[in-house]
CSV table of N, CA and C in Angstrom, one decimal:
chain,number,residue,atom,x,y,z
W,1,MET,N,19.3,-16.1,5.0
W,1,MET,CA,17.7,-15.9,5.3
W,1,MET,C,16.9,-14.8,4.8
W,2,ALA,N,16.1,-15.6,3.2
W,2,ALA,CA,15.2,-14.8,1.8
W,2,ALA,C,14.4,-13.7,3.2
W,3,LYS,N,14.5,-13.1,2.0
W,3,LYS,CA,13.7,-11.4,2.5
W,3,LYS,C,12.0,-11.7,2.9
W,4,TYR,N,11.5,-12.5,2.6
W,4,TYR,CA,10.6,-13.4,2.9
W,4,TYR,C,10.2,-13.7,4.7
W,5,ASP,N,11.3,-14.1,4.7
W,5,ASP,CA,11.4,-14.6,5.8
W,5,ASP,C,12.0,-13.3,7.0
W,6,PHE,N,12.4,-12.6,6.5
W,6,PHE,CA,12.7,-11.6,7.5
W,6,PHE,C,10.7,-10.4,8.2
W,7,TYR,N,10.5,-10.3,6.8
W,7,TYR,CA,9.0,-10.2,6.7
W,7,TYR,C,8.2,-10.7,7.5
W,8,ASN,N,8.2,-12.3,7.3
W,8,ASN,CA,7.5,-12.7,7.6
W,8,ASN,C,7.4,-12.3,9.6
W,9,ALA,N,8.7,-12.8,9.7
W,9,ALA,CA,9.2,-12.6,10.6
W,9,ALA,C,8.3,-11.5,11.7
W,10,MET,N,8.6,-10.2,11.1
W,10,MET,CA,7.9,-8.8,11.4
W,10,MET,C,6.2,-9.1,11.4
W,11,PHE,N,5.4,-9.4,10.8
W,11,PHE,CA,4.6,-9.3,10.7
W,11,PHE,C,3.9,-10.5,11.7
W,12,SER,N,4.4,-12.0,11.5
W,12,SER,CA,4.4,-12.4,13.6
W,12,SER,C,4.6,-11.6,14.6
W,13,ALA,N,5.1,-11.4,14.6
W,13,ALA,CA,5.9,-10.0,15.8
W,13,ALA,C,4.7,-10.0,16.3
W,14,ILE,N,4.4,-8.4,14.8
W,14,ILE,CA,3.1,-7.7,14.5
W,14,ILE,C,1.9,-8.2,15.5
W,15,PHE,N,1.8,-9.1,14.5
W,15,PHE,CA,0.1,-9.9,15.0
W,15,PHE,C,-0.1,-10.2,16.5
W,16,GLU,N,1.1,-10.9,16.9
W,16,GLU,CA,1.5,-11.1,18.4
W,16,GLU,C,1.2,-10.3,19.7
W,17,LEU,N,1.4,-9.1,18.9
W,17,LEU,CA,1.7,-7.8,19.5
W,17,LEU,C,0.1,-7.7,19.8
W,18,PHE,N,-0.8,-7.5,19.2
W,18,PHE,CA,-2.2,-7.0,18.3
W,18,PHE,C,-2.9,-7.9,19.8
W,19,LYS,N,-2.7,-8.9,20.0
W,19,LYS,CA,-3.6,-10.5,20.3
W,19,LYS,C,-2.8,-10.0,22.1
W,20,THR,N,-2.0,-9.1,22.7
W,20,THR,CA,-1.5,-8.7,24.0
W,20,THR,C,-2.6,-7.2,24.4
W,21,GLU,N,-2.1,-6.4,23.2
W,21,GLU,CA,-1.7,-5.1,23.3
W,21,GLU,C,-2.9,-4.0,22.4
W,22,LYS,N,-4.4,-4.1,23.2
W,22,LYS,CA,-6.0,-4.5,22.8
W,22,LYS,C,-5.4,-2.8,22.1
W,23,HIS,N,-4.8,-2.3,23.3
W,23,HIS,CA,-5.1,0.3,22.9
W,23,HIS,C,-4.3,0.1,21.6
W,24,LEU,N,-3.2,-0.5,20.8
W,24,LEU,CA,-2.8,0.0,19.3
W,24,LEU,C,-4.1,-0.6,18.4
W,25,ARG,N,-4.9,-0.2,18.6
W,25,ARG,CA,-6.4,-0.5,17.5
W,25,ARG,C,-5.4,0.7,16.1
W,26,VAL,N,-4.8,1.7,16.6
W,26,VAL,CA,-5.1,2.4,15.6
W,26,VAL,C,-3.6,1.8,14.4
W,27,LEU,N,-2.7,1.4,15.9
W,27,LEU,CA,-1.5,1.0,15.1
W,27,LEU,C,-2.1,0.0,13.9
W,28,LYS,N,-2.6,-0.5,14.3
W,28,LYS,CA,-3.1,-2.1,13.1
W,28,LYS,C,-4.7,-1.7,12.5
W,29,LYS,N,-4.8,-0.8,12.1
W,29,LYS,CA,-4.9,0.2,10.9
W,29,LYS,C,-4.0,0.4,10.0
W,30,ILE,N,-3.4,1.3,11.0
W,30,ILE,CA,-1.5,1.3,9.5
W,30,ILE,C,-1.0,0.9,9.4
W,31,ILE,N,-1.0,-0.8,10.0
W,31,ILE,CA,-0.1,-2.0,9.4
W,31,ILE,C,-1.1,-2.7,8.5
W,32,LYS,N,-2.5,-2.8,8.3
W,32,LYS,CA,-2.9,-3.6,7.6
W,32,LYS,C,-3.0,-2.8,6.5
W,33,LYS,N,-3.1,-1.2,6.9
W,33,LYS,CA,-3.1,-0.7,5.2
W,33,LYS,C,-1.7,-1.0,4.5
W,34,ILE,N,-1.0,-0.6,5.0
W,34,ILE,CA,0.6,-0.6,4.8
W,34,ILE,C,0.6,-2.5,3.9
W,35,ASN,N,0.7,-3.5,5.0
W,35,ASN,CA,-0.2,-4.8,4.3
W,35,ASN,C,-0.8,-5.1,3.1
W,36,SER,N,-2.3,-4.5,2.7
W,36,SER,CA,-2.9,-4.4,1.7
W,36,SER,C,-2.0,-3.7,0.7
W,37,ASP,N,-1.3,-2.6,1.0
W,37,ASP,CA,-0.7,-2.6,-0.5
W,37,ASP,C,0.8,-3.3,-1.0
W,38,LEU,N,1.4,-3.4,0.3
W,38,LEU,CA,1.7,-5.0,-0.4
W,38,LEU,C,1.3,-5.8,-0.9
W,39,ILE,N,-0.1,-6.4,-0.5
W,39,ILE,CA,-0.1,-7.2,-1.9
W,39,ILE,C,-0.8,-6.9,-2.9
W,40,GLU,N,-0.9,-5.4,-2.9
W,40,GLU,CA,-1.3,-5.2,-4.5
W,40,GLU,C,0.0,-4.9,-5.0
W,41,SER,N,1.2,-4.6,-4.8
W,41,SER,CA,2.4,-4.4,-5.0
W,41,SER,C,2.6,-5.1,-6.0
W,42,ARG,N,2.8,-6.5,-4.7
W,42,ARG,CA,3.3,-7.7,-5.3
W,42,ARG,C,2.5,-8.5,-6.8
W,43,TYR,N,1.2,-8.2,-6.3
W,43,TYR,CA,0.1,-8.7,-7.5
W,43,TYR,C,0.2,-8.1,-8.7
W,44,ASN,N,0.8,-6.8,-8.6
W,44,ASN,CA,1.3,-6.1,-9.9
W,44,ASN,C,2.3,-6.6,-10.4
W,45,PHE,N,2.9,-6.3,-10.0
W,45,PHE,CA,4.3,-6.8,-10.1
W,45,PHE,C,4.8,-8.4,-10.6
W,46,LYS,N,3.8,-9.2,-9.9
W,46,LYS,CA,4.1,-10.2,-10.6
W,46,LYS,C,3.0,-9.8,-12.6
W,47,LYS,N,2.0,-9.4,-12.6
W,47,LYS,CA,1.4,-9.2,-13.4
W,47,LYS,C,2.6,-8.5,-14.9
W,48,LEU,N,3.1,-7.7,-14.2
W,48,LEU,CA,4.7,-7.3,-15.1
W,48,LEU,C,5.6,-8.5,-15.6
W,49,GLN,N,6.1,-8.9,-14.4
W,49,GLN,CA,7.1,-10.6,-14.4
W,49,GLN,C,5.9,-11.6,-16.1
W,50,SER,N,4.9,-11.4,-16.1
W,50,SER,CA,4.3,-12.4,-17.2
W,50,SER,C,4.3,-12.0,-18.8
W,51,VAL,N,4.9,-10.9,-18.9
W,51,VAL,CA,4.8,-9.7,-19.9
W,51,VAL,C,6.2,-11.2,-20.5
W,52,ASP,N,5.5,-11.6,-21.4
W,52,ASP,CA,6.6,-12.3,-22.4
W,52,ASP,C,7.0,-11.5,-23.7
W,53,PHE,N,8.1,-11.7,-24.0
W,53,PHE,CA,8.5,-10.6,-25.2
W,53,PHE,C,9.0,-11.5,-26.6
W,54,THR,N,9.0,-13.1,-26.1
W,54,THR,CA,8.9,-13.8,-27.1
W,54,THR,C,8.4,-13.9,-28.3
W,55,VAL,N,7.3,-13.8,-28.2
W,55,VAL,CA,5.9,-13.4,-29.8
W,55,VAL,C,6.9,-12.1,-30.5
W,56,GLU,N,7.2,-10.7,-30.1
W,56,GLU,CA,7.9,-10.0,-30.8
W,56,GLU,C,9.2,-10.4,-30.8
W,57,LEU,N,9.9,-11.3,-30.3
W,57,LEU,CA,11.4,-11.2,-31.0
W,57,LEU,C,11.6,-12.5,-32.1
W,58,ASN,N,11.0,-13.1,-31.9
W,58,ASN,CA,10.6,-13.9,-33.5
W,58,ASN,C,9.5,-13.0,-34.6
W,59,ASP,N,8.6,-12.1,-34.8
W,59,ASP,CA,8.1,-11.6,-35.3
W,59,ASP,C,9.2,-11.1,-35.7
W,60,PRO,N,9.3,-10.8,-37.7
W,60,PRO,CA,10.0,-10.2,-37.9
W,60,PRO,C,9.4,-8.9,-38.5
W,61,ASN,N,8.5,-8.4,-38.5
W,61,ASN,CA,7.8,-7.1,-38.0
W,61,ASN,C,8.7,-6.3,-37.0
W,62,THR,N,9.1,-6.8,-35.4
W,62,THR,CA,8.8,-6.1,-34.9
W,62,THR,C,10.5,-5.5,-35.1
W,63,SER,N,10.8,-3.7,-34.9
W,63,SER,CA,11.5,-3.7,-35.5
W,63,SER,C,12.2,-3.6,-33.7
W,64,GLU,N,13.5,-3.6,-34.2
W,64,GLU,CA,14.2,-4.0,-32.9
W,64,GLU,C,14.4,-2.7,-31.9
W,65,PRO,N,14.2,-1.3,-32.2
W,65,PRO,CA,14.3,0.0,-31.5
W,65,PRO,C,12.5,0.1,-30.9
W,66,ASP,N,12.3,-0.4,-31.6
W,66,ASP,CA,10.4,-0.3,-30.9
W,66,ASP,C,10.7,-1.8,-29.8
W,67,LEU,N,11.5,-2.9,-29.9
W,67,LEU,CA,11.7,-3.9,-29.4
W,67,LEU,C,12.6,-3.7,-27.4
W,68,PHE,N,13.2,-3.3,-28.4
W,68,PHE,CA,14.4,-2.5,-27.5
W,68,PHE,C,13.3,-1.7,-25.7
W,69,GLU,N,12.7,-1.2,-26.6
W,69,GLU,CA,12.3,-0.2,-25.7
W,69,GLU,C,10.9,-0.1,-25.0
W,70,ALA,N,10.5,-1.4,-25.2
W,70,ALA,CA,9.5,-2.5,-24.4
W,70,ALA,C,9.9,-2.5,-23.8
W,71,ILE,N,11.3,-3.7,-23.7
W,71,ILE,CA,11.7,-4.2,-22.6
W,71,ILE,C,12.3,-3.5,-21.4
W,72,GLU,N,13.1,-2.0,-22.3
W,72,GLU,CA,13.6,-1.4,-21.4
W,72,GLU,C,12.2,-0.8,-20.2
W,73,GLN,N,11.6,-0.7,-20.9
W,73,GLN,CA,10.5,-0.2,-20.1
W,73,GLN,C,10.0,-0.3,-18.8
W,74,ASN,N,9.7,-2.4,-19.4
W,74,ASN,CA,9.3,-3.0,-18.8
W,74,ASN,C,10.3,-3.3,-17.5
W,75,LEU,N,11.0,-3.4,-17.7
W,75,LEU,CA,12.7,-3.3,-17.1
W,75,LEU,C,12.7,-2.3,-15.6
W,76,ILE,N,12.0,-1.5,-15.9
W,76,ILE,CA,12.2,0.0,-15.0
W,76,ILE,C,11.0,0.1,-14.6
W,77,TYR,N,10.1,-0.8,-15.3
W,77,TYR,CA,8.3,-0.8,-14.5
W,77,TYR,C,8.3,-1.7,-13.1
W,78,LYS,N,9.3,-3.0,-13.2
W,78,LYS,CA,9.6,-3.7,-12.2
W,78,LYS,C,10.5,-2.9,-11.3
W,79,ILE,N,11.7,-2.4,-11.6
W,79,ILE,CA,12.2,-2.0,-11.1
W,79,ILE,C,11.6,-0.8,-9.3
W,80,ARG,N,11.1,0.0,-10.2
W,80,ARG,CA,10.3,0.9,-9.8
W,80,ARG,C,9.0,0.4,-8.7
W,81,HIS,N,8.5,-1.7,-9.4
W,81,HIS,CA,7.7,-1.8,-8.2
W,81,HIS,C,8.2,-2.3,-7.3
W,82,GLN,N,9.6,-2.7,-7.1
W,82,GLN,CA,10.9,-3.3,-5.6
W,82,GLN,C,10.8,-2.5,-5.0
W,83,THR,N,11.7,-1.1,-5.7
W,83,THR,CA,11.4,-0.1,-5.2
W,83,THR,C,10.2,0.3,-3.8
W,84,ASN,N,8.8,0.5,-4.5
W,84,ASN,CA,8.1,0.4,-4.0
W,84,ASN,C,8.1,-0.3,-2.9
W,85,GLU,N,8.0,-1.3,-2.9
W,85,GLU,CA,7.9,-2.6,-2.3
W,85,GLU,C,9.0,-2.7,-0.9
W,86,TRP,N,10.2,-2.4,-1.5
W,86,TRP,CA,11.0,-1.6,-0.3
W,86,TRP,C,10.6,-0.8,0.9
W,87,GLN,N,10.5,0.2,0.1
W,87,GLN,CA,9.8,1.3,0.9
W,87,GLN,C,8.3,1.1,1.9
W,88,LEU,N,7.3,0.3,1.2
W,88,LEU,CA,6.6,0.0,2.5
W,88,LEU,C,7.6,-0.7,3.4
W,89,ILE,N,7.8,-1.7,3.1
W,89,ILE,CA,8.4,-2.3,3.7
W,89,ILE,C,9.3,-1.9,5.3
W,90,LEU,N,10.4,0.3,4.9
W,90,LEU,CA,10.6,0.5,5.6
W,90,LEU,C,9.6,1.1,6.1
W,91,GLU,N,8.4,1.8,5.1
W,91,GLU,CA,7.1,2.6,6.1
W,91,GLU,C,6.7,2.4,7.9
W,92,LEU,N,6.2,0.5,6.9
W,92,LEU,CA,6.4,-0.6,8.4
W,92,LEU,C,7.5,-0.5,9.5
W,93,GLY,N,8.6,-0.5,9.4
W,93,GLY,CA,9.7,-0.6,10.4
W,93,GLY,C,9.5,0.5,11.3
W,94,LEU,N,9.6,1.2,10.3
W,94,LEU,CA,9.0,3.4,10.7
W,94,LEU,C,8.1,3.5,12.0
W,95,VAL,N,7.0,2.7,11.7
W,95,VAL,CA,6.2,2.4,12.7
W,95,VAL,C,6.6,2.1,13.6
W,96,LEU,N,7.2,1.1,13.4
W,96,LEU,CA,7.9,0.0,14.7
W,96,LEU,C,8.3,0.5,15.6
W,97,LEU,N,9.2,1.2,15.1
W,97,LEU,CA,10.5,2.0,15.6
W,97,LEU,C,10.0,3.1,16.5
W,98,ASP,N,9.4,3.9,15.6
W,98,ASP,CA,8.9,5.0,16.4
W,98,ASP,C,7.9,4.6,17.5
W,99,LEU,N,7.4,3.9,17.7
W,99,LEU,CA,6.3,3.6,19.6
W,99,LEU,C,7.9,3.5,20.4
W,100,GLN,N,6.9,4.5,21.6
W,100,GLN,CA,7.5,4.7,22.5
W,100,GLN,C,8.6,4.0,23.3
W,101,LYS,N,7.8,2.8,23.5
W,101,LYS,CA,7.7,1.4,24.4
W,101,LYS,C,8.2,0.0,23.9
W,102,THR,N,9.4,-0.5,24.1
W,102,THR,CA,9.6,-1.5,23.1
W,102,THR,C,8.4,-2.9,23.6
W,103,TYR,N,8.6,-2.5,22.4
W,103,TYR,CA,7.7,-4.0,22.6
W,103,TYR,C,8.1,-5.3,22.0
W,104,PHE,N,8.8,-5.6,21.2
W,104,PHE,CA,9.7,-7.2,20.7
W,104,PHE,C,11.1,-6.8,21.4
W,105,THR,N,11.0,-8.0,20.8
W,105,THR,CA,12.5,-8.6,21.1
W,105,THR,C,13.1,-8.7,20.4
W,106,ARG,N,14.8,-8.8,20.8
W,106,ARG,CA,15.6,-8.4,20.2
W,106,ARG,C,16.1,-9.0,19.2
W,107,SER,N,15.5,-10.2,19.4
W,107,SER,CA,15.8,-10.5,17.7
W,107,SER,C,15.5,-10.5,16.7
W,108,LEU,N,14.0,-9.8,16.8
W,108,LEU,CA,13.4,-9.0,15.6
W,108,LEU,C,13.3,-8.0,15.0
W,109,TYR,N,14.6,-7.2,16.0
W,109,TYR,CA,15.6,-6.0,15.7
W,109,TYR,C,16.5,-6.2,15.3
W,110,GLU,N,17.2,-7.4,15.1
W,110,GLU,CA,18.0,-7.7,14.7
W,110,GLU,C,17.8,-8.5,12.9
W,111,ASN,N,16.5,-9.0,13.2
W,111,ASN,CA,15.8,-9.2,11.7
W,111,ASN,C,16.0,-8.4,11.0
W,112,LEU,N,16.0,-7.3,11.8
W,112,LEU,CA,15.3,-6.0,10.6
W,112,LEU,C,16.9,-5.1,10.5
W,113,VAL,N,17.8,-5.5,11.1
W,113,VAL,CA,19.2,-5.3,10.4
W,113,VAL,C,19.9,-6.2,9.5
W,114,GLN,N,19.2,-7.7,9.4
W,114,GLN,CA,19.4,-7.7,8.3
W,114,GLN,C,18.4,-7.8,6.8
W,115,LEU,N,17.8,-7.7,7.1
W,115,LEU,CA,16.9,-6.9,6.4
W,115,LEU,C,16.9,-5.8,5.8
W,116,THR,N,17.7,-4.6,6.5
W,116,THR,CA,18.5,-3.4,6.0
W,116,THR,C,19.0,-3.6,5.0
W,117,LYS,N,20.3,-4.7,5.6
W,117,LYS,CA,21.4,-4.9,4.4
W,117,LYS,C,21.3,-5.3,2.6
W,118,SER,N,20.1,-7.1,3.4
W,118,SER,CA,19.3,-7.0,2.0
W,118,SER,C,18.8,-6.6,1.1
W,119,ILE,N,18.3,-5.3,1.7
W,119,ILE,CA,17.4,-4.1,0.6
W,119,ILE,C,18.9,-3.6,0.2
W,120,SER,N,19.7,-3.3,1.0
W,120,SER,CA,20.3,-2.2,0.5
W,120,SER,C,21.9,-2.8,-1.0
W,121,GLU,N,21.7,-4.1,-0.9
W,121,GLU,CA,22.0,-4.9,-1.5
W,121,GLU,C,22.0,-5.1,-3.0
W,122,SER,N,20.8,-5.4,-2.3
W,122,SER,CA,19.6,-5.0,-3.6
W,122,SER,C,19.8,-3.8,-3.9
W,123,LEU,N,19.3,-3.0,-3.4
W,123,LEU,CA,19.3,-1.4,-4.5
W,123,LEU,C,20.8,-1.1,-4.8
W,124,TYR,N,21.9,-1.7,-4.6
W,124,TYR,CA,22.7,-1.8,-5.3
W,124,TYR,C,23.0,-1.8,-6.7
W,125,GLN,N,22.0,-3.4,-6.7
W,125,GLN,CA,22.7,-4.2,-8.0
W,125,GLN,C,21.5,-4.1,-8.5
W,126,ILE,N,19.9,-2.9,-8.8
W,126,ILE,CA,19.7,-2.5,-8.5
W,126,ILE,C,19.1,-1.4,-9.5
W,127,THR,N,20.1,-1.0,-8.9
W,127,THR,CA,20.9,0.5,-9.5
W,127,THR,C,21.8,0.4,-10.9
W,128,ARG,N,22.7,-0.4,-10.6
W,128,ARG,CA,23.8,-0.8,-11.6
W,128,ARG,C,22.7,-1.1,-12.6
W,129,LEU,N,21.7,-1.8,-12.4
W,129,LEU,CA,20.4,-2.9,-13.5
W,129,LEU,C,20.0,-1.0,-14.5
W,130,PHE,N,19.8,-0.6,-13.4
W,130,PHE,CA,18.8,0.6,-13.9
W,130,PHE,C,20.2,1.4,-14.7
W,131,ILE,N,21.1,2.4,-14.5
W,131,ILE,CA,22.0,2.6,-14.9
W,131,ILE,C,21.8,2.0,-16.3
W,132,THR,N,22.4,0.2,-16.6
W,132,THR,CA,22.6,-0.2,-17.3
W,132,THR,C,21.4,-0.1,-19.0
W,133,VAL,N,20.3,-1.2,-18.1
W,133,VAL,CA,18.9,-1.0,-19.2
W,133,VAL,C,18.3,0.8,-20.0
W,134,THR,N,19.2,2.5,-18.7
W,134,THR,CA,19.0,3.5,-19.4
W,134,THR,C,19.3,3.6,-20.4
W,135,ARG,N,19.3,3.3,-21.7
W,135,ARG,CA,20.1,3.7,-23.1
W,135,ARG,C,19.7,4.7,-24.1
W,136,THR,N,17.8,3.8,-23.8
W,136,THR,CA,17.4,5.0,-24.9
W,136,THR,C,16.7,6.5,-24.7
W,137,GLU,N,16.4,7.7,-25.2
W,137,GLU,CA,15.7,8.4,-25.0
W,137,GLU,C,14.5,9.0,-25.0
W,138,TYR,N,13.6,7.2,-25.4
W,138,TYR,CA,12.7,6.7,-25.4
W,138,TYR,C,11.8,7.1,-23.4
W,139,ASN,N,10.4,8.3,-23.1
W,139,ASN,CA,10.5,8.9,-22.0
W,139,ASN,C,10.7,8.5,-20.9
W,140,LEU,N,11.9,9.4,-21.3
W,140,LEU,CA,12.4,10.1,-19.9
W,140,LEU,C,12.1,10.6,-18.9
W,141,SER,N,10.7,10.9,-18.6
W,141,SER,CA,10.1,10.8,-17.2
W,141,SER,C,10.0,10.3,-16.5
W,142,LEU,N,10.1,9.1,-17.1
W,142,LEU,CA,10.0,7.7,-16.7
W,142,LEU,C,11.9,7.5,-16.2
W,143,HIS,N,12.6,7.7,-17.1
W,143,HIS,CA,13.8,7.2,-16.3
W,143,HIS,C,13.6,8.4,-14.7
W,144,THR,N,14.1,9.8,-15.1
W,144,THR,CA,13.6,10.9,-14.8
W,144,THR,C,13.0,10.3,-12.3
W,145,SER,N,11.8,10.1,-13.2
W,145,SER,CA,10.9,9.6,-11.8
W,145,SER,C,11.3,8.1,-11.4
W,146,THR,N,12.3,7.7,-12.3
W,146,THR,CA,12.8,5.9,-11.8
W,146,THR,C,13.9,6.5,-10.7
W,147,LYS,N,14.5,7.7,-11.4
W,147,LYS,CA,16.0,7.6,-10.2
W,147,LYS,C,15.8,8.3,-9.5
W,148,GLU,N,14.5,9.4,-9.2
W,148,GLU,CA,14.0,10.2,-7.9
W,148,GLU,C,13.7,8.8,-7.2
W,149,LYS,N,13.1,7.5,-6.6
W,149,LYS,CA,12.4,6.7,-6.2
W,149,LYS,C,13.8,6.3,-5.5
W,150,ILE,N,14.8,6.1,-6.5
W,150,ILE,CA,16.2,5.2,-6.5
W,150,ILE,C,16.7,5.9,-4.9
W,151,LEU,N,16.9,7.2,-5.0
W,151,LEU,CA,17.4,7.8,-4.5
W,151,LEU,C,16.9,8.4,-3.2
W,152,ASP,N,15.5,8.4,-3.3
W,152,ASP,CA,14.0,8.2,-1.9
W,152,ASP,C,14.6,7.0,-1.3
W,153,LEU,N,14.4,6.2,-2.3
W,153,LEU,CA,14.5,5.1,-1.0
W,153,LEU,C,16.0,5.0,-0.3
W,154,GLU,N,17.2,5.2,-0.7
W,154,GLU,CA,18.4,5.4,-0.5
W,154,GLU,C,18.5,6.3,0.8
W,155,ALA,N,17.5,6.7,0.6
W,155,ALA,CA,17.8,8.7,1.7
W,155,ALA,C,16.9,7.3,2.9
W,156,ASN,N,16.0,7.5,2.6
W,156,ASN,CA,15.0,6.4,4.0
W,156,ASN,C,15.7,5.1,4.7
W,157,LEU,N,15.8,4.5,3.7
W,157,LEU,CA,16.8,3.3,3.9
W,157,LEU,C,18.1,3.6,5.0
W,158,SER,N,18.2,5.0,5.0
W,158,SER,CA,19.7,5.5,5.9
W,158,SER,C,19.0,6.0,7.5
W,159,VAL,N,18.0,6.7,6.8
W,159,VAL,CA,16.9,7.0,8.2
W,159,VAL,C,16.8,5.8,8.9
W,160,PHE,N,16.0,4.8,8.7
W,160,PHE,CA,15.6,3.4,8.9
W,160,PHE,C,16.8,2.9,9.7
W,161,GLU,N,17.9,3.2,9.0
W,161,GLU,CA,19.6,2.4,9.6
W,161,GLU,C,19.6,3.0,10.7
W,162,ASP,N,19.7,4.5,10.4
W,162,ASP,CA,20.1,5.4,12.1
W,162,ASP,C,18.6,4.7,13.2
W,163,LYS,N,17.5,4.6,12.7
W,163,LYS,CA,16.4,4.6,14.1
W,163,LYS,C,16.7,3.3,14.2
W,164,LEU,N,17.0,2.8,13.8
W,164,LEU,CA,17.2,0.9,14.5
W,164,LEU,C,18.5,0.5,14.8
W,165,ALA,N,19.3,1.3,14.6
W,165,ALA,CA,20.8,0.9,15.5
W,165,ALA,C,20.4,2.2,16.6
W,166,ASN,N,19.8,3.1,17.0
W,166,ASN,CA,19.4,3.8,17.7
W,166,ASN,C,18.7,2.3,19.2
W,167,LYS,N,17.6,2.1,18.7
W,167,LYS,CA,16.7,1.2,19.2
W,167,LYS,C,17.8,0.4,19.0
W,168,LEU,N,18.7,-0.5,19.2
W,168,LEU,CA,19.1,-1.4,19.3
W,168,LEU,C,20.3,-1.0,20.8
W,169,GLN,N,20.7,0.4,20.6
W,169,GLN,CA,21.5,0.7,21.6
W,169,GLN,C,20.7,0.5,22.9
W,170,LYS,N,19.5,0.8,22.5
W,170,LYS,CA,18.6,0.9,24.0
W,170,LYS,C,18.6,-0.1,24.9
W,171,ASN,N,18.1,-1.7,23.7
W,171,ASN,CA,17.6,-2.7,24.1
W,171,ASN,C,19.0,-3.6,24.6
């Protein structure tokens, strides 16, 4: 199952909940904000994906170091956007896990387990990519802040997995 299937299953369950549990209006506002942040993040990511370096590759006036720095920077921004998206998804999941009452089925929580496995595996691959592409001394602050984002996501993923395991044990 793809990442977006998990994401869509989570949102479907949430919006079904809002149909029956009118008292969760504040939660609805929080989730709508997270959802709009996710939509904005995906829009910005698509803009990054549209960057095409073929013109620079074919231009004899383009220096290799400048081109390498531009490609490196673009990849790092893509990594940052992906980690931001995962962070938002984890925030959403934490909001659901922190509810005192269990409103969702066990299958939703099991889907969240699969989602965390997918994020964890992808995070490992992205970390390897990040280590591979950060070869220049250009924009060290971007490298450092991206590394911190990856470490923060790793820590938040661990907290999320623990809370999810506790929730599954209660169900």
